[in-house]
Tab-separated table of N, CA, C and O in Angstrom:
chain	number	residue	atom	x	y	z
A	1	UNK	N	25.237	-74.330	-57.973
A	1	UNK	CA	25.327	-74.382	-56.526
A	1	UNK	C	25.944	-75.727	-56.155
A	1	UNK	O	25.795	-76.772	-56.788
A	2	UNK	N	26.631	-75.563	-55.082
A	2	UNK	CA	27.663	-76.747	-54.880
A	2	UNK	C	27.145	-77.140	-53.129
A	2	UNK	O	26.783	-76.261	-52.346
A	3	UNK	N	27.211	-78.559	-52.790
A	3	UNK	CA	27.201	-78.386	-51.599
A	3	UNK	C	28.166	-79.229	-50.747
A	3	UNK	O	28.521	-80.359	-51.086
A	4	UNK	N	28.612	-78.549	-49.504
A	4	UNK	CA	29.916	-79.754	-49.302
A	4	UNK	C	29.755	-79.814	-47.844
A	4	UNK	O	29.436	-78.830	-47.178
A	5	UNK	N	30.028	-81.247	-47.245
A	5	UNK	CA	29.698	-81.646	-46.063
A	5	UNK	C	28.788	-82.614	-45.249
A	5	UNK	O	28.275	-83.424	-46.022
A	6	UNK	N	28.460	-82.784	-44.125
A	6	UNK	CA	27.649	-84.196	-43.867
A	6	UNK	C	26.248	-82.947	-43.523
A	6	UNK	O	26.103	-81.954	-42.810
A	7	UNK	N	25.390	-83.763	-44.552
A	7	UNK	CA	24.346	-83.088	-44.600
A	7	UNK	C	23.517	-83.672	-43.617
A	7	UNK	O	23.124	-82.818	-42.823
A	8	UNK	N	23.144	-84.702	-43.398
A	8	UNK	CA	22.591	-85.137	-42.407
A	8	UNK	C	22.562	-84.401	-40.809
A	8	UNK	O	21.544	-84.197	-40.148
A	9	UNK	N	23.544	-84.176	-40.533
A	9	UNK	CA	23.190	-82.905	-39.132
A	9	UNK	C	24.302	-82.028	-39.208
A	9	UNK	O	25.487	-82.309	-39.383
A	10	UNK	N	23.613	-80.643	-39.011
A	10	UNK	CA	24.191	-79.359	-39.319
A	10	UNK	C	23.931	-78.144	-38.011
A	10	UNK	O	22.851	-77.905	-37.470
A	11	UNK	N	25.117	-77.564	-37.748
A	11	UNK	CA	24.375	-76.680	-36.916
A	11	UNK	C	24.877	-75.562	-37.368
A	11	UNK	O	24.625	-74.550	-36.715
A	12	UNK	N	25.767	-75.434	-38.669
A	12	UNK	CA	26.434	-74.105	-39.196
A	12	UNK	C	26.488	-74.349	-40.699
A	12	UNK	O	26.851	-75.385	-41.258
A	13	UNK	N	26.069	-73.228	-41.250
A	13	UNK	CA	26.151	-72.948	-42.593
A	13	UNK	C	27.208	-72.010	-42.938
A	13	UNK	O	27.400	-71.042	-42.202
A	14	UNK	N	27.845	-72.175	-43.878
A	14	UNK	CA	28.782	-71.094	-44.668
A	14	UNK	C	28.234	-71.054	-46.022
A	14	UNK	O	28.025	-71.960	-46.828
A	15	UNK	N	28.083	-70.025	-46.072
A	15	UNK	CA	27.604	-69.620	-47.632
A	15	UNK	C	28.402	-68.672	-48.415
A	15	UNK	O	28.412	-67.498	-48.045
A	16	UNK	N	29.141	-69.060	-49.556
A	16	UNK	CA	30.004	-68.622	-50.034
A	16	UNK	C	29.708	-68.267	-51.764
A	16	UNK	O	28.988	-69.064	-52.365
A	17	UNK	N	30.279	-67.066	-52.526
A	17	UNK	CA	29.536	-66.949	-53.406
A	17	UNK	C	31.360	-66.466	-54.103
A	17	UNK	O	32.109	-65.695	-53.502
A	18	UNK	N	31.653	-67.049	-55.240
A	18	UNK	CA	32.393	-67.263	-55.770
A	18	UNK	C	33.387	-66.453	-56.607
A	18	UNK	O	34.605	-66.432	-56.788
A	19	UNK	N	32.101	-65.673	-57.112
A	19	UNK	CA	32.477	-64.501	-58.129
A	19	UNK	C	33.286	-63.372	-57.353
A	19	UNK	O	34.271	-62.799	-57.819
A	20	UNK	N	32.740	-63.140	-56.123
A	20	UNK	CA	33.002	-61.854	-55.456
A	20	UNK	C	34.171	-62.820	-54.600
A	20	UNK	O	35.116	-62.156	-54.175
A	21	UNK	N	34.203	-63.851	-54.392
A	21	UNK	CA	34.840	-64.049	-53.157
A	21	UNK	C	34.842	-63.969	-51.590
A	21	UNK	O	35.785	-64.023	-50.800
A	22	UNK	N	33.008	-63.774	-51.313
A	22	UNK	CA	32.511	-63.202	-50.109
A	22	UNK	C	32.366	-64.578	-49.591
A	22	UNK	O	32.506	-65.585	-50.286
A	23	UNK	N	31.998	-64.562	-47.985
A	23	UNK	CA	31.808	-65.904	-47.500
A	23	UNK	C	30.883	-65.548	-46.280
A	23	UNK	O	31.270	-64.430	-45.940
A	24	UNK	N	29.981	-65.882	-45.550
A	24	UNK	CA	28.782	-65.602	-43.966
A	24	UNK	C	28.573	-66.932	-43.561
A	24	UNK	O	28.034	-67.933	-44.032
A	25	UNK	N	29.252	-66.581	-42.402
A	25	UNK	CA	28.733	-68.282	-41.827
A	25	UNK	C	27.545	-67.407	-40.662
A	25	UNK	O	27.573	-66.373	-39.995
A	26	UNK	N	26.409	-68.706	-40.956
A	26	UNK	CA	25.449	-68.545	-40.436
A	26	UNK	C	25.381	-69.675	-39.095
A	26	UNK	O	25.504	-70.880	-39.313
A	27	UNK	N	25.212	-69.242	-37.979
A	27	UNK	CA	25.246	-70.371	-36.542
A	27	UNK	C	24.082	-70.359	-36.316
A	27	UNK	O	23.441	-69.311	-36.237
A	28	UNK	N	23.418	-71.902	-36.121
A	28	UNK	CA	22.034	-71.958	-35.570
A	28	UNK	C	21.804	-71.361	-33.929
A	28	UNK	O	22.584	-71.190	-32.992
A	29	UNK	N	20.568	-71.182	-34.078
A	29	UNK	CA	20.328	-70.898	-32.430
A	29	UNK	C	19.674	-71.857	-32.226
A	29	UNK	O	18.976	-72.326	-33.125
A	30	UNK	N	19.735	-72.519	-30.725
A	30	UNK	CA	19.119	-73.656	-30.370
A	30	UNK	C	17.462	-73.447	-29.967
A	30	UNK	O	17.062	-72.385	-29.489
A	31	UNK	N	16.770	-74.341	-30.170
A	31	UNK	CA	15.249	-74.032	-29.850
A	31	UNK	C	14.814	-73.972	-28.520
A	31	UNK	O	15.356	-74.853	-27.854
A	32	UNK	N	14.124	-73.343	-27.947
A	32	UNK	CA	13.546	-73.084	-26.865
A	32	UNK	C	12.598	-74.654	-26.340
A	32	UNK	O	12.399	-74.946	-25.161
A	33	UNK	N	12.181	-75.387	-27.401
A	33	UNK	CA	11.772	-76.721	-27.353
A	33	UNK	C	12.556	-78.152	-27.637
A	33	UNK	O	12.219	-79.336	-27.677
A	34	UNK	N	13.966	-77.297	-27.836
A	34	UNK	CA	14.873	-78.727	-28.284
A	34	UNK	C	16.320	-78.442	-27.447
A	34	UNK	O	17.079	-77.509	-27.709
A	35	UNK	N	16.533	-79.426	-26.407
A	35	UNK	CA	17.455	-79.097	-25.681
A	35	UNK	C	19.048	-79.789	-26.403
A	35	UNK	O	20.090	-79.562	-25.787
A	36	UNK	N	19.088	-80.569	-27.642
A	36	UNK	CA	20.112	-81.182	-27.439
A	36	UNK	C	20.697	-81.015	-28.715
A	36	UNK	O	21.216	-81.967	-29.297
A	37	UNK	N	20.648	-79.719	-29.261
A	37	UNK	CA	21.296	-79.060	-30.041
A	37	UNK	C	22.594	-78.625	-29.614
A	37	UNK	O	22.353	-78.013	-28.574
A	38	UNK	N	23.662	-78.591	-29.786
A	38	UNK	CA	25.471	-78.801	-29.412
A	38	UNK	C	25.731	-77.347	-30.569
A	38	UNK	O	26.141	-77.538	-31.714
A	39	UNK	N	25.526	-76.435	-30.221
A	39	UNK	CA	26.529	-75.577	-30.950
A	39	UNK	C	27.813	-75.166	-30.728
A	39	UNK	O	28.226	-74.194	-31.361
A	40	UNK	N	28.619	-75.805	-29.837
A	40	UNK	CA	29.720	-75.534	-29.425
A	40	UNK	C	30.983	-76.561	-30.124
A	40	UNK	O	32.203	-76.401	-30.133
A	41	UNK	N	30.060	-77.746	-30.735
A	41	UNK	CA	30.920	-78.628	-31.441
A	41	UNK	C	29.964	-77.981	-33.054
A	41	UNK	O	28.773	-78.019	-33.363
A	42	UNK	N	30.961	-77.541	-33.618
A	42	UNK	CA	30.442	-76.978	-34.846
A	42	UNK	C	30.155	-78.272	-36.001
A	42	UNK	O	31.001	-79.151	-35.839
A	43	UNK	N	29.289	-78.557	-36.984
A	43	UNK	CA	29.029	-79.642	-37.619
A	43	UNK	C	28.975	-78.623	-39.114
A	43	UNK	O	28.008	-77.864	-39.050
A	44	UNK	N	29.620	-78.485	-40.146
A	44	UNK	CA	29.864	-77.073	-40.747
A	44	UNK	C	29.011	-77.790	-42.135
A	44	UNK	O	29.320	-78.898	-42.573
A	45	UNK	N	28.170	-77.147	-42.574
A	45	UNK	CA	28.097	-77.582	-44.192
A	45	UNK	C	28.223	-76.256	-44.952
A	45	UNK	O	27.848	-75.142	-44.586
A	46	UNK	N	28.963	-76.693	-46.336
A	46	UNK	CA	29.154	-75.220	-47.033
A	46	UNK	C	28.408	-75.264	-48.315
A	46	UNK	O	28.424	-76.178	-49.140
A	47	UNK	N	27.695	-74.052	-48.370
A	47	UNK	CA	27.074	-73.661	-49.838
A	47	UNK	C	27.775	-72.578	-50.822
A	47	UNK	O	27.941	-71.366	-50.683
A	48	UNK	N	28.073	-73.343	-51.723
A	48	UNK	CA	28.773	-72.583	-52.423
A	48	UNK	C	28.329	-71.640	-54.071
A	48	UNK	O	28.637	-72.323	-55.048
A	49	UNK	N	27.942	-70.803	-54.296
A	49	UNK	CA	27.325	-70.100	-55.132
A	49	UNK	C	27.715	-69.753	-56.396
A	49	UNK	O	27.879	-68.539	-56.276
A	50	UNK	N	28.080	-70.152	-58.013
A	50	UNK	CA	28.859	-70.027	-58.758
A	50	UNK	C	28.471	-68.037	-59.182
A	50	UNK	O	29.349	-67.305	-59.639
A	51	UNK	N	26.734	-67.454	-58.828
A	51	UNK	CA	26.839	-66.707	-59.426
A	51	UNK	C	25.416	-65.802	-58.703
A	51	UNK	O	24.796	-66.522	-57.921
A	52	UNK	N	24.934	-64.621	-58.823
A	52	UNK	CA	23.871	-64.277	-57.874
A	52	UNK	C	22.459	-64.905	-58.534
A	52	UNK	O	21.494	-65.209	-57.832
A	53	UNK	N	22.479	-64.999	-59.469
A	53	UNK	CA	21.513	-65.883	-60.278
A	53	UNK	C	20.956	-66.995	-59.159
A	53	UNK	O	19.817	-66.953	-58.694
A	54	UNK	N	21.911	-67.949	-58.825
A	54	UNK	CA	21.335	-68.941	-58.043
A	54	UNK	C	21.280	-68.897	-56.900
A	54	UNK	O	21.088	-69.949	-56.292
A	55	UNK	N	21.437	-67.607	-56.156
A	55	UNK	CA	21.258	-66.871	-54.599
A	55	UNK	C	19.803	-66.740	-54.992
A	55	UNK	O	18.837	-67.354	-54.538
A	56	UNK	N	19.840	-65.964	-55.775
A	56	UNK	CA	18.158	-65.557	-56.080
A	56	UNK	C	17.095	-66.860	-56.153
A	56	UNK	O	16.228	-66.916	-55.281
A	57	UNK	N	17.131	-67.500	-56.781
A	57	UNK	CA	16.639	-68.758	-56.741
A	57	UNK	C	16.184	-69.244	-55.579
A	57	UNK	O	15.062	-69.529	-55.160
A	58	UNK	N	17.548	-69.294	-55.024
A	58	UNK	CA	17.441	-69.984	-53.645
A	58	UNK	C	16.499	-69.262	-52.530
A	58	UNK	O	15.644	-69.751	-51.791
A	59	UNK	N	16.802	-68.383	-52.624
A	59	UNK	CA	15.608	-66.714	-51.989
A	59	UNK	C	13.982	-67.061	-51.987
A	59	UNK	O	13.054	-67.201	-51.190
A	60	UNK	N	14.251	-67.104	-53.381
A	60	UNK	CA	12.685	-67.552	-54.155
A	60	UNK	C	11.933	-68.447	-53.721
A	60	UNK	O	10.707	-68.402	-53.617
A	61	UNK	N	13.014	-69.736	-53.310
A	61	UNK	CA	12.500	-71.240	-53.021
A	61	UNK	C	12.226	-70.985	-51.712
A	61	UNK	O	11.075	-70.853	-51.295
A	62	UNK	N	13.200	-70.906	-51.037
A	62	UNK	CA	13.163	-70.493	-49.351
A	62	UNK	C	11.621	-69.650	-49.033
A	62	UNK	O	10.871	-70.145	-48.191
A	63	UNK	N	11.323	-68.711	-49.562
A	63	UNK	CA	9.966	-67.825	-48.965
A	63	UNK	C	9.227	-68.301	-49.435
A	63	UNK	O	8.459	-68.474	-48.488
A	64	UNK	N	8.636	-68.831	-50.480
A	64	UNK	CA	7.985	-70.135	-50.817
A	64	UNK	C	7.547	-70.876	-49.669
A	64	UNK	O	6.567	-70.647	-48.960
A	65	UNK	N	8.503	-71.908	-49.563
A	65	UNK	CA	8.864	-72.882	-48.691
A	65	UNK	C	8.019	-71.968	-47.363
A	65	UNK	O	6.897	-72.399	-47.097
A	66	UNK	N	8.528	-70.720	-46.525
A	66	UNK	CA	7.985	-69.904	-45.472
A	66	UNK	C	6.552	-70.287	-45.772
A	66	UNK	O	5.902	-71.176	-45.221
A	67	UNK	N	6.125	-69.370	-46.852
A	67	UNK	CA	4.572	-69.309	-47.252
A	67	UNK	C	3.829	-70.542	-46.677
A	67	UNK	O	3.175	-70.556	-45.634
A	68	UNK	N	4.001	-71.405	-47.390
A	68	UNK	CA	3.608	-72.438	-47.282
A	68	UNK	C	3.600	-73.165	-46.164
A	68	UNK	O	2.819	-74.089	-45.937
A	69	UNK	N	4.805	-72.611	-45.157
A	69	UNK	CA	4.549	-73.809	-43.726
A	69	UNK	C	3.479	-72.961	-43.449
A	69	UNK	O	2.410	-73.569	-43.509
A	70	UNK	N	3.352	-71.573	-43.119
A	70	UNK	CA	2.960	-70.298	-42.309
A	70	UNK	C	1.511	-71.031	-42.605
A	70	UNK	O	0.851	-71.554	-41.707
A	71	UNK	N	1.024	-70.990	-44.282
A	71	UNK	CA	0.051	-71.594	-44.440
A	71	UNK	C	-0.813	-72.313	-43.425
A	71	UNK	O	-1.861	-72.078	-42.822
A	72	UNK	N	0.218	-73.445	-43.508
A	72	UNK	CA	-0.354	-74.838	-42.649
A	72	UNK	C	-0.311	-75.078	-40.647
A	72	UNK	O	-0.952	-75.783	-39.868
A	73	UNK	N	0.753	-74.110	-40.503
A	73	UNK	CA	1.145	-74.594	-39.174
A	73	UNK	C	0.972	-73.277	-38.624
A	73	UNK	O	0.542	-73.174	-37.475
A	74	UNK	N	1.262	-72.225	-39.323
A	74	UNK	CA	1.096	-70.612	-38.484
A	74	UNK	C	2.128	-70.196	-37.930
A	74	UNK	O	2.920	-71.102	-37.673
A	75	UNK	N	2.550	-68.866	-37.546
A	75	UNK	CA	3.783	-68.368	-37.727
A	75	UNK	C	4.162	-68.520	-36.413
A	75	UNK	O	3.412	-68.211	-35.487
A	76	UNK	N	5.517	-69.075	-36.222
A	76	UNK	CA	5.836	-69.210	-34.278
A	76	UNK	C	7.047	-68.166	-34.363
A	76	UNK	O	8.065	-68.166	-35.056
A	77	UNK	N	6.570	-67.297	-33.420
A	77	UNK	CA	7.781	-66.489	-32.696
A	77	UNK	C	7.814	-66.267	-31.459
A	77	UNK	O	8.758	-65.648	-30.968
């Protein structure tokens, strides 16, 4: 997994997976509690995927990661 861009503030992801040649850019939505989120000036970081192996991974880590806030803080929708 490759990552390219200023990681520090992001409001768009592209996730790109190599083998196939597919690409999804993902756009944040701004929070209902945070007014000064700018999605109109795009800040782009790209993830790049050598293989589905490390999609999966990443899957894995990510709902994890869910579990665990849900755990502590409880689920906001």
């Amino acid at each position: 997994m490759k990552i390219i861009g200023n990681k520090e503030s992001v409001n768009q992801i592209s996730l790109t997976h190599k083998g196939i040649n597919a690409r999804f850019n993902c756009f944040m939505k701004p929070f209902p509690y945070c007014n000064d989120i700018d999605t109109s000036n795009p800040e782009i970081i790209e993830i790049i995927f050598k293989d589905s192996y490390e999609l999966d991974n990443l899957i894995d880590v990510l709902e994890k990661f869910k579990k665990e806030c849900f755990e502590h803080l409880g689920e906001w929708r």
